[in-house]
JSON list of C-alpha atoms in Angstrom, two decimals:
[
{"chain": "Z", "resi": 1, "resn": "UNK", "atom": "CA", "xyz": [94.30, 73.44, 129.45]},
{"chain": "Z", "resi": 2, "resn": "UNK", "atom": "CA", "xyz": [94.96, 74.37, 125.60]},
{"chain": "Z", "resi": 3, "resn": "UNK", "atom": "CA", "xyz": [92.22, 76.32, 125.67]},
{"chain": "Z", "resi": 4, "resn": "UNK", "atom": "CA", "xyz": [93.24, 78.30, 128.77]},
{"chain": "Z", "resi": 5, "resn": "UNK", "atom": "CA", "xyz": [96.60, 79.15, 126.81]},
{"chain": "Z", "resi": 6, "resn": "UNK", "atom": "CA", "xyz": [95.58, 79.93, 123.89]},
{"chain": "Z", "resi": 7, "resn": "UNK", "atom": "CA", "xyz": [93.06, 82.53, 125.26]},
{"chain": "Z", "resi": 8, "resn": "UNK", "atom": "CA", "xyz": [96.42, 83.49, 127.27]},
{"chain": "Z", "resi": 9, "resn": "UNK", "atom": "CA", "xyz": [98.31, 84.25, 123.94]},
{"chain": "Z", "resi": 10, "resn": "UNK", "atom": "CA", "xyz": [96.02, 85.54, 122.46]},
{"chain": "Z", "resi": 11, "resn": "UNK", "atom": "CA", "xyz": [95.33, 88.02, 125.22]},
{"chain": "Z", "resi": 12, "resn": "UNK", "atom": "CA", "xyz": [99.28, 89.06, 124.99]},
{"chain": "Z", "resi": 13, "resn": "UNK", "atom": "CA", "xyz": [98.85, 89.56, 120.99]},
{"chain": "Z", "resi": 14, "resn": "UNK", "atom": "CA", "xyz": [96.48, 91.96, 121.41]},
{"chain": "Z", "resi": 15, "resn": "UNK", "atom": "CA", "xyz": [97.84, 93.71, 124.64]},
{"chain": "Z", "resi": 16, "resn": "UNK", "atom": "CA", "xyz": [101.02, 93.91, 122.27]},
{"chain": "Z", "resi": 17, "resn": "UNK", "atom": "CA", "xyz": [99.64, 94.95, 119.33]},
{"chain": "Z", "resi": 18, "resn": "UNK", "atom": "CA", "xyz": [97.57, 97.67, 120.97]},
{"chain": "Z", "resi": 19, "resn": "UNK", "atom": "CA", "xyz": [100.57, 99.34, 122.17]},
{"chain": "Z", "resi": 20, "resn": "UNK", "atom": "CA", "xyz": [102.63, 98.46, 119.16]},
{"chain": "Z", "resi": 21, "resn": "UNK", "atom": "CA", "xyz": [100.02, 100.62, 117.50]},
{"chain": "Z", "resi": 22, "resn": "UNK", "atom": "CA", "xyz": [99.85, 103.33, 120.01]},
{"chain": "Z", "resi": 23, "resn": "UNK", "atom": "CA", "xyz": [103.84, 103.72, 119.91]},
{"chain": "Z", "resi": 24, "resn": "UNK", "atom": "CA", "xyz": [103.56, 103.85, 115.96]},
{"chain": "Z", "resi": 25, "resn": "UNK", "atom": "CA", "xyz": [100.85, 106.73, 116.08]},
{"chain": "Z", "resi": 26, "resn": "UNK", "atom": "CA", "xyz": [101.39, 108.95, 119.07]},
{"chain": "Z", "resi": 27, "resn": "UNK", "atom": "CA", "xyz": [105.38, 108.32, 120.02]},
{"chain": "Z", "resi": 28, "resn": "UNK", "atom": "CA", "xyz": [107.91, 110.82, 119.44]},
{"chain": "Z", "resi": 29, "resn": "UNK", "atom": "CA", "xyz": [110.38, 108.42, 120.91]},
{"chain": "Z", "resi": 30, "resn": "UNK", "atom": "CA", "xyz": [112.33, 106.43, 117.80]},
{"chain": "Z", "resi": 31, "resn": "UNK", "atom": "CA", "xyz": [113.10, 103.70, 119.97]},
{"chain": "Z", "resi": 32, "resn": "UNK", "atom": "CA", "xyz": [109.46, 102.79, 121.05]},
{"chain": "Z", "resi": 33, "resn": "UNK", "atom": "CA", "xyz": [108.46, 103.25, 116.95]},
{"chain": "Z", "resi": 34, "resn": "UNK", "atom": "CA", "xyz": [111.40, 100.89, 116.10]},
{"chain": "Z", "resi": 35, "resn": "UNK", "atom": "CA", "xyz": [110.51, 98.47, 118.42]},
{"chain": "Z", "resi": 36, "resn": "UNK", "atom": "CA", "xyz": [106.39, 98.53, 117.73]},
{"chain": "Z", "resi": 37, "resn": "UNK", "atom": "CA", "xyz": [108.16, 98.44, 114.10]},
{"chain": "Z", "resi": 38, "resn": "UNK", "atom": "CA", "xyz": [109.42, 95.03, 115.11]},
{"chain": "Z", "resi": 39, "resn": "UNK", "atom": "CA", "xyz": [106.83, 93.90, 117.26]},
{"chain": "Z", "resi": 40, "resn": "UNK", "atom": "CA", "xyz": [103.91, 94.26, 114.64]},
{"chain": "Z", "resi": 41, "resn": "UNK", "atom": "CA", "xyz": [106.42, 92.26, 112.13]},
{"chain": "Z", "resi": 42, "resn": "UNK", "atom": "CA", "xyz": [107.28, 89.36, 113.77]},
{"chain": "Z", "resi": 43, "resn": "UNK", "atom": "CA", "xyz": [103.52, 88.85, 114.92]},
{"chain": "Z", "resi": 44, "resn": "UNK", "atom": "CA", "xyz": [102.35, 88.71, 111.25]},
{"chain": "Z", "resi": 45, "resn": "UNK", "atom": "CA", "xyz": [105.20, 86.52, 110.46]},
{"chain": "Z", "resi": 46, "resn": "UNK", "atom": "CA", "xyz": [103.56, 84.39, 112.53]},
{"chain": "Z", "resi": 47, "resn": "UNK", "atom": "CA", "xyz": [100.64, 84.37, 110.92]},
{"chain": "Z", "resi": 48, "resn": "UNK", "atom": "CA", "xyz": [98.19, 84.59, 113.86]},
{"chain": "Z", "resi": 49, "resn": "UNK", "atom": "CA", "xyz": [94.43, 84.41, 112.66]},
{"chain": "Z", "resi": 50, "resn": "UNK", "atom": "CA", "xyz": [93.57, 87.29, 114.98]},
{"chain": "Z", "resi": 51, "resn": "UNK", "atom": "CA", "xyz": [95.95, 89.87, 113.43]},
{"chain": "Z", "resi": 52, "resn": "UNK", "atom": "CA", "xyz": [93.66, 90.44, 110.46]},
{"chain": "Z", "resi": 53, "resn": "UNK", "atom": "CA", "xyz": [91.27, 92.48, 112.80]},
{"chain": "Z", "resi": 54, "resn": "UNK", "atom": "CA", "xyz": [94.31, 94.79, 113.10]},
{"chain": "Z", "resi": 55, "resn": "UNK", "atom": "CA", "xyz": [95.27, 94.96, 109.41]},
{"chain": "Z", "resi": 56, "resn": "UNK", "atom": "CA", "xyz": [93.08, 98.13, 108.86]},
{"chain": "Z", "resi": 57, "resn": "UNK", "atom": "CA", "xyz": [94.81, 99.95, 112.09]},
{"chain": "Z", "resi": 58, "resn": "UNK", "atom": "CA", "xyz": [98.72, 98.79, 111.14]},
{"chain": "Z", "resi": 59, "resn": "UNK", "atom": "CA", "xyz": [97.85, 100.26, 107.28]},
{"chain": "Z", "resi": 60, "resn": "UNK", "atom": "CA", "xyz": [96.91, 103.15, 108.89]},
{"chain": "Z", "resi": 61, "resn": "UNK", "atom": "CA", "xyz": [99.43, 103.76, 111.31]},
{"chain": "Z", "resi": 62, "resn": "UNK", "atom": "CA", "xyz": [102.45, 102.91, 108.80]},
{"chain": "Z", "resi": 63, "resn": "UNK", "atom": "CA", "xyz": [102.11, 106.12, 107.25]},
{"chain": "Z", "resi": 64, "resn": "UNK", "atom": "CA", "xyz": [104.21, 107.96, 108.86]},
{"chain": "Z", "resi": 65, "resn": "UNK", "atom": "CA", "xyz": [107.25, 105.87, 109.16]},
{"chain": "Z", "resi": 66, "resn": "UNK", "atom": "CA", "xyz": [107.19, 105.26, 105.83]},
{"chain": "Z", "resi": 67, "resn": "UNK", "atom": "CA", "xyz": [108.10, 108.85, 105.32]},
{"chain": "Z", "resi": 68, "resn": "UNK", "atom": "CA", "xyz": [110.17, 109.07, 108.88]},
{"chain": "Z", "resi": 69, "resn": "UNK", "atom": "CA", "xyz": [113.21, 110.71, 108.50]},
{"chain": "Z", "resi": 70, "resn": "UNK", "atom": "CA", "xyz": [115.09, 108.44, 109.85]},
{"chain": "Z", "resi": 71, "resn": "UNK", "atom": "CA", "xyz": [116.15, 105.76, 106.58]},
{"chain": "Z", "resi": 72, "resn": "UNK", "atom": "CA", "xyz": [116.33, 103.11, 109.22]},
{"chain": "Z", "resi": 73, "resn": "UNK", "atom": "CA", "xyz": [112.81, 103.72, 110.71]},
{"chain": "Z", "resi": 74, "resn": "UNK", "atom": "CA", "xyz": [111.52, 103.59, 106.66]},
{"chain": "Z", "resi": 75, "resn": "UNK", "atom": "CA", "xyz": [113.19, 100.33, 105.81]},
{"chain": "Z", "resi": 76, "resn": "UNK", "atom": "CA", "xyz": [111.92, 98.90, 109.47]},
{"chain": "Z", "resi": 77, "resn": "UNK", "atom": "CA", "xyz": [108.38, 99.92, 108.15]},
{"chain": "Z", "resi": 78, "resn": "UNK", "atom": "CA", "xyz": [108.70, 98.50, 104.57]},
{"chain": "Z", "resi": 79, "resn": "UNK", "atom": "CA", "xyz": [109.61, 95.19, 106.11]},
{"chain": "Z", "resi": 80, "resn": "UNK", "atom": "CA", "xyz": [106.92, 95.59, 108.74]},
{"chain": "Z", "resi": 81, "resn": "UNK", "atom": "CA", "xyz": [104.53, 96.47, 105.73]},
{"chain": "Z", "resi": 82, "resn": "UNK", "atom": "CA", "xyz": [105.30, 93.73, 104.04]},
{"chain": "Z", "resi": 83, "resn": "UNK", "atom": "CA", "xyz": [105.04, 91.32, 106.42]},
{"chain": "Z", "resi": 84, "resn": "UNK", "atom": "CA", "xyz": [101.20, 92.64, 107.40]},
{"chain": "Z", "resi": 85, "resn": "UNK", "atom": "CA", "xyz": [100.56, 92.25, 103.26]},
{"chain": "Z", "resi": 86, "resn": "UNK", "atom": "CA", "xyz": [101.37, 88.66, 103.82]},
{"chain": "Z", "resi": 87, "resn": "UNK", "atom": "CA", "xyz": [98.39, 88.23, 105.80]},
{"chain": "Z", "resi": 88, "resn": "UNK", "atom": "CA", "xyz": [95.82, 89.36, 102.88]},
{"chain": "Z", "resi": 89, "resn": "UNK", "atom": "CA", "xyz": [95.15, 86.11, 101.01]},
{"chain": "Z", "resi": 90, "resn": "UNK", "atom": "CA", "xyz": [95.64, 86.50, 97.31]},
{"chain": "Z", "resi": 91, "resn": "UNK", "atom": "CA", "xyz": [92.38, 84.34, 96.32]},
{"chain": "Z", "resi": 92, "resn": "UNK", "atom": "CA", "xyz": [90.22, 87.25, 98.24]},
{"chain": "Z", "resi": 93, "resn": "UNK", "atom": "CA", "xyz": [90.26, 90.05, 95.64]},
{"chain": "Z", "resi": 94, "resn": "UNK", "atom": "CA", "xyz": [87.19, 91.74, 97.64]},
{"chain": "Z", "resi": 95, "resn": "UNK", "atom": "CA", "xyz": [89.43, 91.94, 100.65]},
{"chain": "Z", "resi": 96, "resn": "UNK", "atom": "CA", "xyz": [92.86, 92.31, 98.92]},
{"chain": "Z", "resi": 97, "resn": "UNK", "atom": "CA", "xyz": [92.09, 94.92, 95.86]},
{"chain": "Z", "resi": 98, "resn": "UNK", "atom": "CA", "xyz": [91.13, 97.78, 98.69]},
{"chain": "Z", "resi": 99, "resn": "UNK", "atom": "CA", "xyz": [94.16, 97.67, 100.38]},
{"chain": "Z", "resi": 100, "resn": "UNK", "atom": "CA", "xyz": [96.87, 97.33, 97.39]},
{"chain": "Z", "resi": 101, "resn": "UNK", "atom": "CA", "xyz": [94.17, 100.82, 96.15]},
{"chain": "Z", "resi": 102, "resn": "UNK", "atom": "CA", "xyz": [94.80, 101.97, 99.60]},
{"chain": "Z", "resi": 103, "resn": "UNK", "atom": "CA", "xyz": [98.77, 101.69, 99.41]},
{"chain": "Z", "resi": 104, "resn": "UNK", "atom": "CA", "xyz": [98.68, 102.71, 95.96]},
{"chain": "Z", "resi": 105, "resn": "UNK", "atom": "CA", "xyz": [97.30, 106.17, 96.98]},
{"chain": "Z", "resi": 106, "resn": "UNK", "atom": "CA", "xyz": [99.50, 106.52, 99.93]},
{"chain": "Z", "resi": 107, "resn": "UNK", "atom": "CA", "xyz": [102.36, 105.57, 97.40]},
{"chain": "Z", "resi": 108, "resn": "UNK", "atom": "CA", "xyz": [101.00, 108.39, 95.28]},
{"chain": "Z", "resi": 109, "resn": "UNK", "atom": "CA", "xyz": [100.91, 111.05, 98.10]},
{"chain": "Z", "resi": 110, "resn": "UNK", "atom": "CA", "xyz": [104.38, 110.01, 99.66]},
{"chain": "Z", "resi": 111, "resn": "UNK", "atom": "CA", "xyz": [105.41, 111.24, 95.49]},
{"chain": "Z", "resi": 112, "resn": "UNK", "atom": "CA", "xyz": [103.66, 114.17, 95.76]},
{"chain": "Z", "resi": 113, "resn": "UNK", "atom": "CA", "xyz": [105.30, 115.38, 99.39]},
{"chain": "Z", "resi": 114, "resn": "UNK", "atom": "CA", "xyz": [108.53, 116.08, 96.97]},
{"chain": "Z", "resi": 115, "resn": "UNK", "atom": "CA", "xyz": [110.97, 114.99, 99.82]},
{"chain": "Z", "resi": 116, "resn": "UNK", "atom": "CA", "xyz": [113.49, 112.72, 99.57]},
{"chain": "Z", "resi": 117, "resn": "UNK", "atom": "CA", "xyz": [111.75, 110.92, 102.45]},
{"chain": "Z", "resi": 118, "resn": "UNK", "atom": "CA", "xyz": [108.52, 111.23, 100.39]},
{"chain": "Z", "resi": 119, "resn": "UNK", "atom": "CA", "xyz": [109.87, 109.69, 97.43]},
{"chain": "Z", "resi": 120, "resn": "UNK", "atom": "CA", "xyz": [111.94, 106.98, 99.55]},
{"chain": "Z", "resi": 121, "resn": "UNK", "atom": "CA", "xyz": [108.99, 105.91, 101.01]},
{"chain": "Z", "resi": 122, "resn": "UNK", "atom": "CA", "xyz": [106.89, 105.87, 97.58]},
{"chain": "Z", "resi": 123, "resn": "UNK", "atom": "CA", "xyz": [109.59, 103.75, 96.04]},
{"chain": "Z", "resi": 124, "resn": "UNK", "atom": "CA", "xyz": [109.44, 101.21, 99.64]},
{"chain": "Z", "resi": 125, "resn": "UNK", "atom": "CA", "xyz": [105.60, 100.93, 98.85]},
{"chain": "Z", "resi": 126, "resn": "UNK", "atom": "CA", "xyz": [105.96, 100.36, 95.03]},
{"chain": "Z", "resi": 127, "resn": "UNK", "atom": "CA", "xyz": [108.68, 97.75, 96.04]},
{"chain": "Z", "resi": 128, "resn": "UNK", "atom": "CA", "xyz": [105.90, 95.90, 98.52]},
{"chain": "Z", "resi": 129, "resn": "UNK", "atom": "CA", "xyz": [103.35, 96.03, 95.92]},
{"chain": "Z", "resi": 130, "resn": "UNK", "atom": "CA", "xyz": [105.22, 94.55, 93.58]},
{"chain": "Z", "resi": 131, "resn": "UNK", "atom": "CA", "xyz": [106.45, 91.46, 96.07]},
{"chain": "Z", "resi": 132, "resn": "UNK", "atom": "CA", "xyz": [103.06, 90.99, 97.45]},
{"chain": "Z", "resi": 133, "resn": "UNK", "atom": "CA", "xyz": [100.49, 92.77, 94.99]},
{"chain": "Z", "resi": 134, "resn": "UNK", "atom": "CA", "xyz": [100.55, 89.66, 92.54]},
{"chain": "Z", "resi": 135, "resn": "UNK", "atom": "CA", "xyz": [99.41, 91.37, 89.14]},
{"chain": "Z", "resi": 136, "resn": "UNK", "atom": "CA", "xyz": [98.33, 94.22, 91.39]},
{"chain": "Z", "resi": 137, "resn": "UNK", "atom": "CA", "xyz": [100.46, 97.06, 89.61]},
{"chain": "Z", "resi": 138, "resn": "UNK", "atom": "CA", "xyz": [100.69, 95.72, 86.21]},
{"chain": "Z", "resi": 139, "resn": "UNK", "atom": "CA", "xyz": [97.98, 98.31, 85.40]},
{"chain": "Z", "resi": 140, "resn": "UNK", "atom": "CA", "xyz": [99.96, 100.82, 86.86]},
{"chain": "Z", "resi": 141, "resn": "UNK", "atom": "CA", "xyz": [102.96, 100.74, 84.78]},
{"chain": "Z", "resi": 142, "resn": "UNK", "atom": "CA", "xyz": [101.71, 103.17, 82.13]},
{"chain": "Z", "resi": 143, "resn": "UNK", "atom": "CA", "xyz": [101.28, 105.63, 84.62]}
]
């Protein structure tokens, strides 16, 4: 019976997160982003095993609301971004170091848009870095 629901949930988690991810790339509609936002958040808060197949795609797909122009829509993506970071064990530097290079560059680019969206964002990525990155962006500082 466990079994049965647990293949359930999962099912739902990845129904959800699908179309989380769908809303974040494709959706012109702020409310759907906010809530796939919110969606994708609370799921890695609850540290399901299966979300790290997804980690690649949410990465991905934060992009753009990290520069939104919508503040709100930025600071729901920061939180959802930090949230996903979370999920990437510290002790796995082979899994961990590509994605903090990954963020780093998008960090970089967000600077280089020369909005004030662009350099919101950059400064919402440097802040996640710094809370998840562990001694990530300490050779970044000269920079």
């Amino acid at each position: 019976m466990i079994e049965k629901r647990w293949a359930s949930v999962m099912s739902s988690v990845e129904t959800e997160v699908n179309r989380s991810l769908e809303w974040l790339g494709s959706e012109r509609n702020e409310v759907r982003r906010m809530t796939a936002l919110r969606i994708i958040e609370v799921l890695c808060n609850s540290d399901l095993v299966s979300l790290h197949l997804y980690i690649s795609k949410i990465f991905t797909e934060l992009r753009n609301p990290l520069r939104n122009q919508r503040h709100e829509t930025r600071m729901a993506a920061a939180c959802t971004l930090g949230a996903c970071m979370e999920l990437i064990p510290m002790s796995e530097r082979n899994v961990r170091n590509p994605w903090l290079n990954f963020l780093y560059e998008e960090l970089q680019r967000n600077f280089q848009m020369a909005s004030v969206e662009g350099y919101h964002g950059a400064l919402l990525i440097s802040q996640e870095l710094l809370q998840h990155g562990g001694m990530y962006m300490q050779s970044h500082f000269g920079q």
